[in-house]
Amino acid sequence: MSWALMARDSGTNLLDSLSGIPGLKVKTAEPMARYTTMKIGGPADYFIEAELNTALARALKLLSAHDVRVCLLGKGSNILVSDRGIRGAVIRLGEEFKRASWREEGRASVLAGAAFAMTQLVREAARRGLAGLEFGEGIPGSVGGALYMNAGAYGSEMEKIVERVDGMTSAGEAVVFDRQEMTFSYRDSHLPPGTVVTGVTMRLEKKDPAEVSAKVRELVARRKQSQPAGFPNSGSMFQNPPGDFAGRLIEAAGFKGKRLGDAQISDRHANFIVNHGGARAMEVKQLMDAARAEVKARFGIELVPEVRFWGEW
């Protein structure tokens, strides 16, 4: 799961300046298909891996000064990157942002770095007998991406457990948001534009580890029964409209299993599009547009994309 920041283009000595920052790895013209769960996407002008908090702050300040467009990448789910790629910089958080600090006595909680994988966090919480994160089992994203998207499933979502968010502005300045300062809605945390999430504190509940683990196993089984496996995908393509399900509407419109090139609306769950090996972003988008138009024509419901479109379209 992932979130975008906007600016414009770069200056002449930017690459040298970025390369000189300790804790930063920089690549140019890097194919984004290597980093998205759908295995689709053209090259990013700059691909930056920030291993340290200090390196991230310096990189953001520098990119802001050069007016560079920046996208912050989590685990690469819930995004569709254009075949033409991304003009500007993509930043992925590394080692210092993959740590978690647990509080198990008294008021249980976890402070997880933004790059910590949601599924890994869920399973670690279950081993410790800490409940509240089970809904995140199978969400193929990072903690930061899940927070940004207000990810949820099976009747719960990030909004219900978040206590505090640590982050940076687009200029690299530290910011903190307490729960009472935040406003959540379906698949959106409404963070101020340009905010980069670096860590999330979540309140949990102490329970029997066996009970929590059993709940996680139950949700794993439910996901395996309903969601496609074996082919790259980006998770749910559309938000569920109020009182209904996007997958049901797409299937009722006759689009389940429809294929364009190597992109196919899953024959297992119609709100997923899978890549059979050589799918292009434009094929995925054309399938989305066609399904969306048919649902609108038949049922009068306007499906809203859940996946975010990155790059040049």
mmCIF file of C-alpha atoms in Angstrom:
data_model
loop_
_atom_site.group_PDB
_atom_site.id
_atom_site.type_symbol
_atom_site.label_atom_id
_atom_site.label_comp_id
_atom_site.label_asym_id
_atom_site.label_seq_id
_atom_site.Cartn_x
_atom_site.Cartn_y
_atom_site.Cartn_z
ATOM 1 C CA MET A 1 0.000 0.000 0.000
ATOM 2 C CA SER A 2 1.434 3.764 -0.933
ATOM 3 C CA TRP A 3 0.955 7.690 -1.004
ATOM 4 C CA ALA A 4 1.952 10.552 -3.362
ATOM 5 C CA LEU A 5 3.421 14.013 -2.936
ATOM 6 C CA MET A 6 3.440 16.535 -5.740
ATOM 7 C CA ALA A 7 5.997 19.061 -6.996
ATOM 8 C CA ARG A 8 7.555 19.659 -10.449
ATOM 9 C CA ASP A 9 10.995 18.901 -11.950
ATOM 10 C CA SER A 10 14.663 18.830 -11.026
ATOM 11 C CA GLY A 11 17.845 20.851 -11.233
ATOM 12 C CA THR A 12 21.140 19.941 -12.847
ATOM 13 C CA ASN A 13 23.183 18.853 -9.788
ATOM 14 C CA LEU A 14 20.414 16.992 -7.997
ATOM 15 C CA LEU A 15 21.778 13.488 -8.596
ATOM 16 C CA ASP A 16 25.197 14.367 -7.189
ATOM 17 C CA SER A 17 23.626 16.055 -4.168
ATOM 18 C CA LEU A 18 21.349 13.089 -3.422
ATOM 19 C CA SER A 19 24.175 10.584 -3.877
ATOM 20 C CA GLY A 20 26.212 12.438 -1.254
ATOM 21 C CA ILE A 21 23.645 11.914 1.536
ATOM 22 C CA PRO A 22 24.634 9.089 3.962
ATOM 23 C CA GLY A 23 21.909 6.458 4.293
ATOM 24 C CA LEU A 24 20.503 7.154 0.834
ATOM 25 C CA LYS A 25 20.696 4.911 -2.259
ATOM 26 C CA VAL A 26 19.846 6.508 -5.598
ATOM 27 C CA LYS A 27 19.116 4.924 -8.980
ATOM 28 C CA THR A 28 18.055 6.624 -12.194
ATOM 29 C CA ALA A 29 15.581 5.385 -14.844
ATOM 30 C CA GLU A 30 14.614 2.506 -12.545
ATOM 31 C CA PRO A 31 11.710 0.300 -13.821
ATOM 32 C CA MET A 32 8.827 0.468 -11.338
ATOM 33 C CA ALA A 33 7.541 -2.966 -12.408
ATOM 34 C CA ARG A 34 10.209 -4.372 -10.073
ATOM 35 C CA TYR A 35 8.547 -2.751 -7.061
ATOM 36 C CA THR A 36 4.764 -2.977 -7.609
ATOM 37 C CA THR A 37 2.661 -5.970 -6.626
ATOM 38 C CA MET A 38 1.079 -5.956 -10.091
ATOM 39 C CA LYS A 39 4.578 -6.110 -11.683
ATOM 40 C CA ILE A 40 3.677 -3.232 -13.995
ATOM 41 C CA GLY A 41 5.210 0.218 -14.430
ATOM 42 C CA GLY A 42 7.699 2.193 -16.484
ATOM 43 C CA PRO A 43 10.862 3.891 -15.195
ATOM 44 C CA ALA A 44 11.093 6.494 -12.446
ATOM 45 C CA ASP A 45 13.538 9.325 -13.107
ATOM 46 C CA TYR A 46 14.960 8.869 -9.606
ATOM 47 C CA PHE A 47 14.429 5.855 -7.351
ATOM 48 C CA ILE A 48 15.586 6.636 -3.813
ATOM 49 C CA GLU A 49 15.878 4.254 -0.860
ATOM 50 C CA ALA A 50 16.123 6.025 2.497
ATOM 51 C CA GLU A 51 17.578 3.822 5.216
ATOM 52 C CA LEU A 52 17.759 6.492 7.924
ATOM 53 C CA ASN A 53 15.392 9.109 9.284
ATOM 54 C CA THR A 54 18.081 11.784 8.886
ATOM 55 C CA ALA A 55 18.658 10.759 5.256
ATOM 56 C CA LEU A 56 14.938 10.991 4.501
ATOM 57 C CA ALA A 57 14.732 14.487 5.994
ATOM 58 C CA ARG A 58 17.709 15.711 3.954
ATOM 59 C CA ALA A 59 16.392 14.123 0.746
ATOM 60 C CA LEU A 60 12.939 15.654 1.140
ATOM 61 C CA LYS A 61 14.413 19.080 1.836
ATOM 62 C CA LEU A 62 16.637 18.823 -1.238
ATOM 63 C CA LEU A 63 13.862 17.557 -3.524
ATOM 64 C CA SER A 64 11.557 20.310 -2.307
ATOM 65 C CA ALA A 65 14.216 22.939 -3.012
ATOM 66 C CA HIS A 66 14.564 21.577 -6.557
ATOM 67 C CA ASP A 67 10.773 21.473 -7.050
ATOM 68 C CA VAL A 68 10.770 17.754 -7.799
ATOM 69 C CA ARG A 69 7.610 15.678 -7.909
ATOM 70 C CA VAL A 70 7.858 12.941 -5.253
ATOM 71 C CA CYS A 71 5.943 9.689 -4.708
ATOM 72 C CA LEU A 72 6.432 7.684 -1.528
ATOM 73 C CA LEU A 73 6.345 3.937 -2.150
ATOM 74 C CA GLY A 74 5.283 1.333 0.381
ATOM 75 C CA LYS A 75 5.040 -2.317 -0.661
ATOM 76 C CA GLY A 76 3.758 -1.376 -4.115
ATOM 77 C CA SER A 77 0.127 -2.442 -3.694
ATOM 78 C CA ASN A 78 -2.899 -0.273 -4.491
ATOM 79 C CA ILE A 79 -1.006 1.611 -7.195
ATOM 80 C CA LEU A 80 -0.923 1.411 -10.976
ATOM 81 C CA VAL A 81 2.183 2.973 -12.507
ATOM 82 C CA SER A 82 1.962 4.237 -16.087
ATOM 83 C CA ASP A 83 3.826 2.411 -18.833
ATOM 84 C CA ARG A 84 5.606 5.708 -19.473
ATOM 85 C CA GLY A 85 6.885 5.780 -15.906
ATOM 86 C CA ILE A 86 7.191 8.581 -13.374
ATOM 87 C CA ARG A 87 8.755 11.975 -13.924
ATOM 88 C CA GLY A 88 10.384 12.956 -10.674
ATOM 89 C CA ALA A 89 11.413 10.861 -7.682
ATOM 90 C CA VAL A 90 10.086 7.749 -5.970
ATOM 91 C CA ILE A 91 11.177 7.241 -2.360
ATOM 92 C CA ARG A 92 11.056 3.901 -0.571
ATOM 93 C CA LEU A 93 11.742 3.690 3.156
ATOM 94 C CA GLY A 94 14.322 1.201 4.402
ATOM 95 C CA GLU A 95 15.895 -0.288 7.501
ATOM 96 C CA GLU A 96 15.201 2.312 10.203
ATOM 97 C CA PHE A 97 11.534 2.376 9.184
ATOM 98 C CA LYS A 98 11.071 -1.422 9.416
ATOM 99 C CA ARG A 99 11.264 -1.615 13.203
ATOM 100 C CA ALA A 100 8.531 -2.065 15.783
ATOM 101 C CA SER A 101 8.453 -1.287 19.505
ATOM 102 C CA TRP A 102 5.875 -3.210 21.557
ATOM 103 C CA ARG A 103 4.205 -2.273 24.828
ATOM 104 C CA GLU A 104 2.532 -5.328 26.359
ATOM 105 C CA GLU A 105 1.954 -4.302 29.970
ATOM 106 C CA GLY A 106 -0.830 -1.930 30.986
ATOM 107 C CA ARG A 107 -2.165 -0.093 27.948
ATOM 108 C CA ALA A 108 -0.954 -2.354 25.122
ATOM 109 C CA SER A 109 0.294 -0.733 21.923
ATOM 110 C CA VAL A 110 2.840 -0.945 19.141
ATOM 111 C CA LEU A 111 4.876 1.777 17.453
ATOM 112 C CA ALA A 112 5.608 0.456 13.968
ATOM 113 C CA GLY A 113 7.789 2.052 11.339
ATOM 114 C CA ALA A 114 6.048 3.045 8.136
ATOM 115 C CA ALA A 115 7.929 0.402 6.109
ATOM 116 C CA PHE A 116 6.945 -2.488 8.402
ATOM 117 C CA ALA A 117 4.853 -5.031 6.464
ATOM 118 C CA MET A 118 1.260 -5.230 7.706
ATOM 119 C CA THR A 119 1.054 -9.023 7.477
ATOM 120 C CA GLN A 120 4.291 -9.401 9.449
ATOM 121 C CA LEU A 121 2.989 -7.005 12.112
ATOM 122 C CA VAL A 122 -0.307 -8.905 12.407
ATOM 123 C CA ARG A 123 1.445 -12.210 12.968
ATOM 124 C CA GLU A 124 3.905 -10.789 15.487
ATOM 125 C CA ALA A 125 1.001 -9.247 17.433
ATOM 126 C CA ALA A 126 -0.803 -12.606 17.436
ATOM 127 C CA ARG A 127 2.279 -14.377 18.848
ATOM 128 C CA ARG A 128 2.354 -11.819 21.644
ATOM 129 C CA GLY A 129 -1.373 -12.172 22.338
ATOM 130 C CA LEU A 130 -2.177 -8.622 21.233
ATOM 131 C CA ALA A 131 -5.494 -8.193 19.454
ATOM 132 C CA GLY A 132 -6.763 -5.443 17.165
ATOM 133 C CA LEU A 133 -4.625 -5.928 14.065
ATOM 134 C CA GLU A 134 -6.189 -9.140 12.767
ATOM 135 C CA PHE A 135 -8.039 -7.361 9.950
ATOM 136 C CA GLY A 136 -4.652 -6.529 8.434
ATOM 137 C CA GLU A 137 -3.816 -10.182 7.695
ATOM 138 C CA GLY A 138 -3.398 -10.471 3.947
ATOM 139 C CA ILE A 139 -3.271 -6.719 3.279
ATOM 140 C CA PRO A 140 -0.240 -6.623 0.962
ATOM 141 C CA GLY A 141 1.065 -3.270 2.090
ATOM 142 C CA SER A 142 3.175 -1.428 4.620
ATOM 143 C CA VAL A 143 2.026 0.214 7.845
ATOM 144 C CA GLY A 144 2.466 3.667 6.325
ATOM 145 C CA GLY A 145 0.475 2.777 3.237
ATOM 146 C CA ALA A 146 -2.268 1.187 5.339
ATOM 147 C CA LEU A 147 -2.498 4.352 7.430
ATOM 148 C CA TYR A 148 -2.568 6.609 4.390
ATOM 149 C CA MET A 149 -5.353 4.550 2.758
ATOM 150 C CA ASN A 150 -7.171 3.828 6.036
ATOM 151 C CA ALA A 151 -6.957 0.182 4.992
ATOM 152 C CA GLY A 152 -9.494 -2.195 6.402
ATOM 153 C CA ALA A 153 -11.309 -5.501 6.063
ATOM 154 C CA TYR A 154 -13.781 -7.707 7.911
ATOM 155 C CA GLY A 155 -15.412 -4.877 9.836
ATOM 156 C CA SER A 156 -12.324 -3.054 11.067
ATOM 157 C CA GLU A 157 -9.827 -0.519 9.722
ATOM 158 C CA MET A 158 -6.821 1.547 10.721
ATOM 159 C CA GLU A 159 -9.001 4.362 12.041
ATOM 160 C CA LYS A 160 -10.125 2.154 14.944
ATOM 161 C CA ILE A 161 -6.649 1.485 16.337
ATOM 162 C CA VAL A 162 -4.482 4.514 15.493
ATOM 163 C CA GLU A 163 -3.292 6.634 18.437
ATOM 164 C CA ARG A 164 -0.547 8.723 16.885
ATOM 165 C CA VAL A 165 1.195 9.299 13.564
ATOM 166 C CA ASP A 166 4.803 10.462 13.208
ATOM 167 C CA GLY A 167 5.874 11.951 9.915
ATOM 168 C CA MET A 168 7.566 14.692 7.936
ATOM 169 C CA THR A 169 6.416 17.517 5.741
ATOM 170 C CA SER A 170 7.403 17.559 2.073
ATOM 171 C CA ALA A 171 10.290 19.819 3.146
ATOM 172 C CA GLY A 172 11.630 17.256 5.646
ATOM 173 C CA GLU A 173 10.352 18.861 8.857
ATOM 174 C CA ALA A 174 9.105 16.547 11.636
ATOM 175 C CA VAL A 175 5.363 16.507 12.370
ATOM 176 C CA VAL A 176 3.180 14.554 14.819
ATOM 177 C CA PHE A 177 -0.581 13.961 14.699
ATOM 178 C CA ASP A 178 -2.508 12.690 17.719
ATOM 179 C CA ARG A 179 -5.690 10.712 17.048
ATOM 180 C CA GLN A 180 -7.966 13.628 17.948
ATOM 181 C CA GLU A 181 -6.266 15.755 15.293
ATOM 182 C CA MET A 182 -7.015 13.271 12.512
ATOM 183 C CA THR A 183 -10.092 12.777 10.352
ATOM 184 C CA PHE A 184 -10.641 9.408 8.692
ATOM 185 C CA SER A 185 -13.106 8.283 6.042
ATOM 186 C CA TYR A 186 -13.470 5.209 3.847
ATOM 187 C CA ARG A 187 -10.009 4.497 2.366
ATOM 188 C CA ASP A 188 -8.607 7.914 3.287
ATOM 189 C CA SER A 189 -6.838 9.349 6.335
ATOM 190 C CA HIS A 190 -6.967 12.963 5.083
ATOM 191 C CA LEU A 191 -3.408 13.768 6.078
ATOM 192 C CA PRO A 192 -2.219 17.251 5.111
ATOM 193 C CA PRO A 193 -0.907 17.318 1.514
ATOM 194 C CA GLY A 194 2.758 16.390 1.340
ATOM 195 C CA THR A 195 2.862 14.468 4.622
ATOM 196 C CA VAL A 196 5.282 11.541 4.706
ATOM 197 C CA VAL A 197 4.338 8.956 7.340
ATOM 198 C CA THR A 198 7.364 7.540 9.165
ATOM 199 C CA GLY A 199 5.733 5.686 12.084
ATOM 200 C CA VAL A 200 2.316 4.773 13.472
ATOM 201 C CA THR A 201 1.361 4.040 17.086
ATOM 202 C CA MET A 202 -1.607 1.661 17.415
ATOM 203 C CA ARG A 203 -3.492 0.683 20.555
ATOM 204 C CA LEU A 204 -4.061 -3.036 21.031
ATOM 205 C CA GLU A 205 -5.751 -5.345 23.522
ATOM 206 C CA LYS A 206 -4.074 -8.085 25.546
ATOM 207 C CA LYS A 207 -5.667 -11.495 24.947
ATOM 208 C CA ASP A 208 -4.777 -15.181 24.885
ATOM 209 C CA PRO A 209 -2.243 -15.724 22.053
ATOM 210 C CA ALA A 210 -4.088 -18.872 20.947
ATOM 211 C CA GLU A 211 -7.319 -16.898 20.576
ATOM 212 C CA VAL A 212 -5.704 -14.144 18.513
ATOM 213 C CA SER A 213 -3.837 -16.643 16.328
ATOM 214 C CA ALA A 214 -7.043 -18.585 15.698
ATOM 215 C CA LYS A 215 -8.741 -15.394 14.492
ATOM 216 C CA VAL A 216 -5.823 -14.673 12.147
ATOM 217 C CA ARG A 217 -5.994 -18.215 10.708
ATOM 218 C CA GLU A 218 -9.728 -17.808 10.156
ATOM 219 C CA LEU A 219 -9.216 -14.613 8.155
ATOM 220 C CA VAL A 220 -6.380 -16.195 6.159
ATOM 221 C CA ALA A 221 -8.740 -19.002 5.140
ATOM 222 C CA ARG A 222 -11.479 -16.529 4.166
ATOM 223 C CA ARG A 223 -9.107 -14.560 1.968
ATOM 224 C CA LYS A 224 -7.810 -17.686 0.236
ATOM 225 C CA GLN A 225 -11.368 -18.747 -0.600
ATOM 226 C CA SER A 226 -12.373 -15.443 -2.174
ATOM 227 C CA GLN A 227 -9.298 -13.687 -3.552
ATOM 228 C CA PRO A 228 -7.132 -14.593 -6.555
ATOM 229 C CA ALA A 229 -3.763 -16.215 -6.009
ATOM 230 C CA GLY A 230 -0.906 -17.128 -8.298
ATOM 231 C CA PHE A 231 -0.894 -13.988 -10.461
ATOM 232 C CA PRO A 232 0.376 -10.479 -9.634
ATOM 233 C CA ASN A 233 -2.368 -8.034 -8.698
ATOM 234 C CA SER A 234 -2.763 -4.726 -6.910
ATOM 235 C CA GLY A 235 -5.541 -5.626 -4.489
ATOM 236 C CA SER A 236 -9.036 -4.169 -4.823
ATOM 237 C CA MET A 237 -9.319 -1.927 -7.869
ATOM 238 C CA PHE A 238 -12.466 -0.048 -6.804
ATOM 239 C CA GLN A 239 -13.911 1.107 -3.508
ATOM 240 C CA ASN A 240 -17.083 -0.635 -2.404
ATOM 241 C CA PRO A 241 -20.062 1.710 -2.895
ATOM 242 C CA PRO A 242 -22.330 2.256 0.130
ATOM 243 C CA GLY A 243 -24.389 -0.856 0.802
ATOM 244 C CA ASP A 244 -22.913 -2.908 -2.015
ATOM 245 C CA PHE A 245 -19.723 -4.509 -3.318
ATOM 246 C CA ALA A 246 -17.744 -3.426 -6.358
ATOM 247 C CA GLY A 247 -16.935 -7.041 -7.230
ATOM 248 C CA ARG A 248 -20.614 -8.018 -7.251
ATOM 249 C CA LEU A 249 -21.524 -5.100 -9.504
ATOM 250 C CA ILE A 250 -18.695 -5.796 -11.970
ATOM 251 C CA GLU A 251 -19.667 -9.468 -12.122
ATOM 252 C CA ALA A 252 -23.358 -8.579 -12.613
ATOM 253 C CA ALA A 253 -22.309 -6.276 -15.453
ATOM 254 C CA GLY A 254 -20.762 -9.262 -17.231
ATOM 255 C CA PHE A 255 -17.112 -8.337 -16.803
ATOM 256 C CA LYS A 256 -15.860 -11.134 -14.552
ATOM 257 C CA GLY A 257 -13.075 -12.930 -16.426
ATOM 258 C CA LYS A 258 -12.800 -10.304 -19.187
ATOM 259 C CA ARG A 259 -9.280 -10.092 -20.591
ATOM 260 C CA LEU A 260 -7.296 -7.529 -22.563
ATOM 261 C CA GLY A 261 -3.834 -8.695 -23.504
ATOM 262 C CA ASP A 262 -2.299 -10.178 -20.356
ATOM 263 C CA ALA A 263 -4.557 -8.158 -18.049
ATOM 264 C CA GLN A 264 -7.694 -9.913 -16.810
ATOM 265 C CA ILE A 265 -10.537 -9.116 -14.456
ATOM 266 C CA SER A 266 -10.181 -12.060 -12.098
ATOM 267 C CA ASP A 267 -12.541 -14.974 -12.657
ATOM 268 C CA ARG A 268 -12.425 -15.522 -8.890
ATOM 269 C CA HIS A 269 -13.139 -12.001 -7.607
ATOM 270 C CA ALA A 270 -14.265 -9.337 -10.081
ATOM 271 C CA ASN A 271 -12.790 -6.435 -8.086
ATOM 272 C CA PHE A 272 -9.282 -7.720 -8.824
ATOM 273 C CA ILE A 273 -7.315 -7.443 -12.052
ATOM 274 C CA VAL A 274 -4.484 -9.934 -12.496
ATOM 275 C CA ASN A 275 -1.361 -9.835 -14.635
ATOM 276 C CA HIS A 276 -0.777 -13.003 -16.651
ATOM 277 C CA GLY A 277 2.816 -12.047 -17.286
ATOM 278 C CA GLY A 278 3.061 -9.219 -19.762
ATOM 279 C CA ALA A 279 0.175 -6.894 -18.926
ATOM 280 C CA ARG A 280 0.592 -3.185 -19.540
ATOM 281 C CA ALA A 281 -0.770 -0.413 -17.350
ATOM 282 C CA MET A 282 -2.916 0.955 -20.164
ATOM 283 C CA GLU A 283 -4.604 -2.446 -20.607
ATOM 284 C CA VAL A 284 -5.438 -2.525 -16.902
ATOM 285 C CA LYS A 285 -6.837 0.991 -17.042
ATOM 286 C CA GLN A 286 -8.900 0.220 -20.137
ATOM 287 C CA LEU A 287 -10.441 -2.781 -18.382
ATOM 288 C CA MET A 288 -11.210 -0.599 -15.368
ATOM 289 C CA ASP A 289 -12.762 2.122 -17.521
ATOM 290 C CA ALA A 290 -14.913 -0.363 -19.443
ATOM 291 C CA ALA A 291 -16.171 -2.105 -16.297
ATOM 292 C CA ARG A 292 -16.851 1.219 -14.610
ATOM 293 C CA ALA A 293 -18.833 2.498 -17.613
ATOM 294 C CA GLU A 294 -20.938 -0.676 -17.830
ATOM 295 C CA VAL A 295 -21.741 -0.624 -14.094
ATOM 296 C CA LYS A 296 -22.781 3.025 -14.441
ATOM 297 C CA ALA A 297 -24.958 2.260 -17.476
ATOM 298 C CA ARG A 298 -26.677 -0.779 -15.947
ATOM 299 C CA PHE A 299 -27.016 0.189 -12.297
ATOM 300 C CA GLY A 300 -26.502 3.962 -12.147
ATOM 301 C CA ILE A 301 -23.603 3.510 -9.706
ATOM 302 C CA GLU A 302 -20.306 5.334 -10.234
ATOM 303 C CA LEU A 303 -17.449 3.127 -9.068
ATOM 304 C CA VAL A 304 -14.566 5.044 -7.486
ATOM 305 C CA PRO A 305 -11.062 3.642 -8.060
ATOM 306 C CA GLU A 306 -9.293 2.451 -4.934
ATOM 307 C CA VAL A 307 -6.030 1.969 -6.787
ATOM 308 C CA ARG A 308 -3.955 5.153 -7.207
ATOM 309 C CA PHE A 309 -2.655 6.123 -10.655
ATOM 310 C CA TRP A 310 1.001 7.180 -10.706
ATOM 311 C CA GLY A 311 3.026 8.625 -13.548
ATOM 312 C CA GLU A 312 2.252 9.966 -17.000
ATOM 313 C CA TRP A 313 -1.122 8.983 -18.422
#
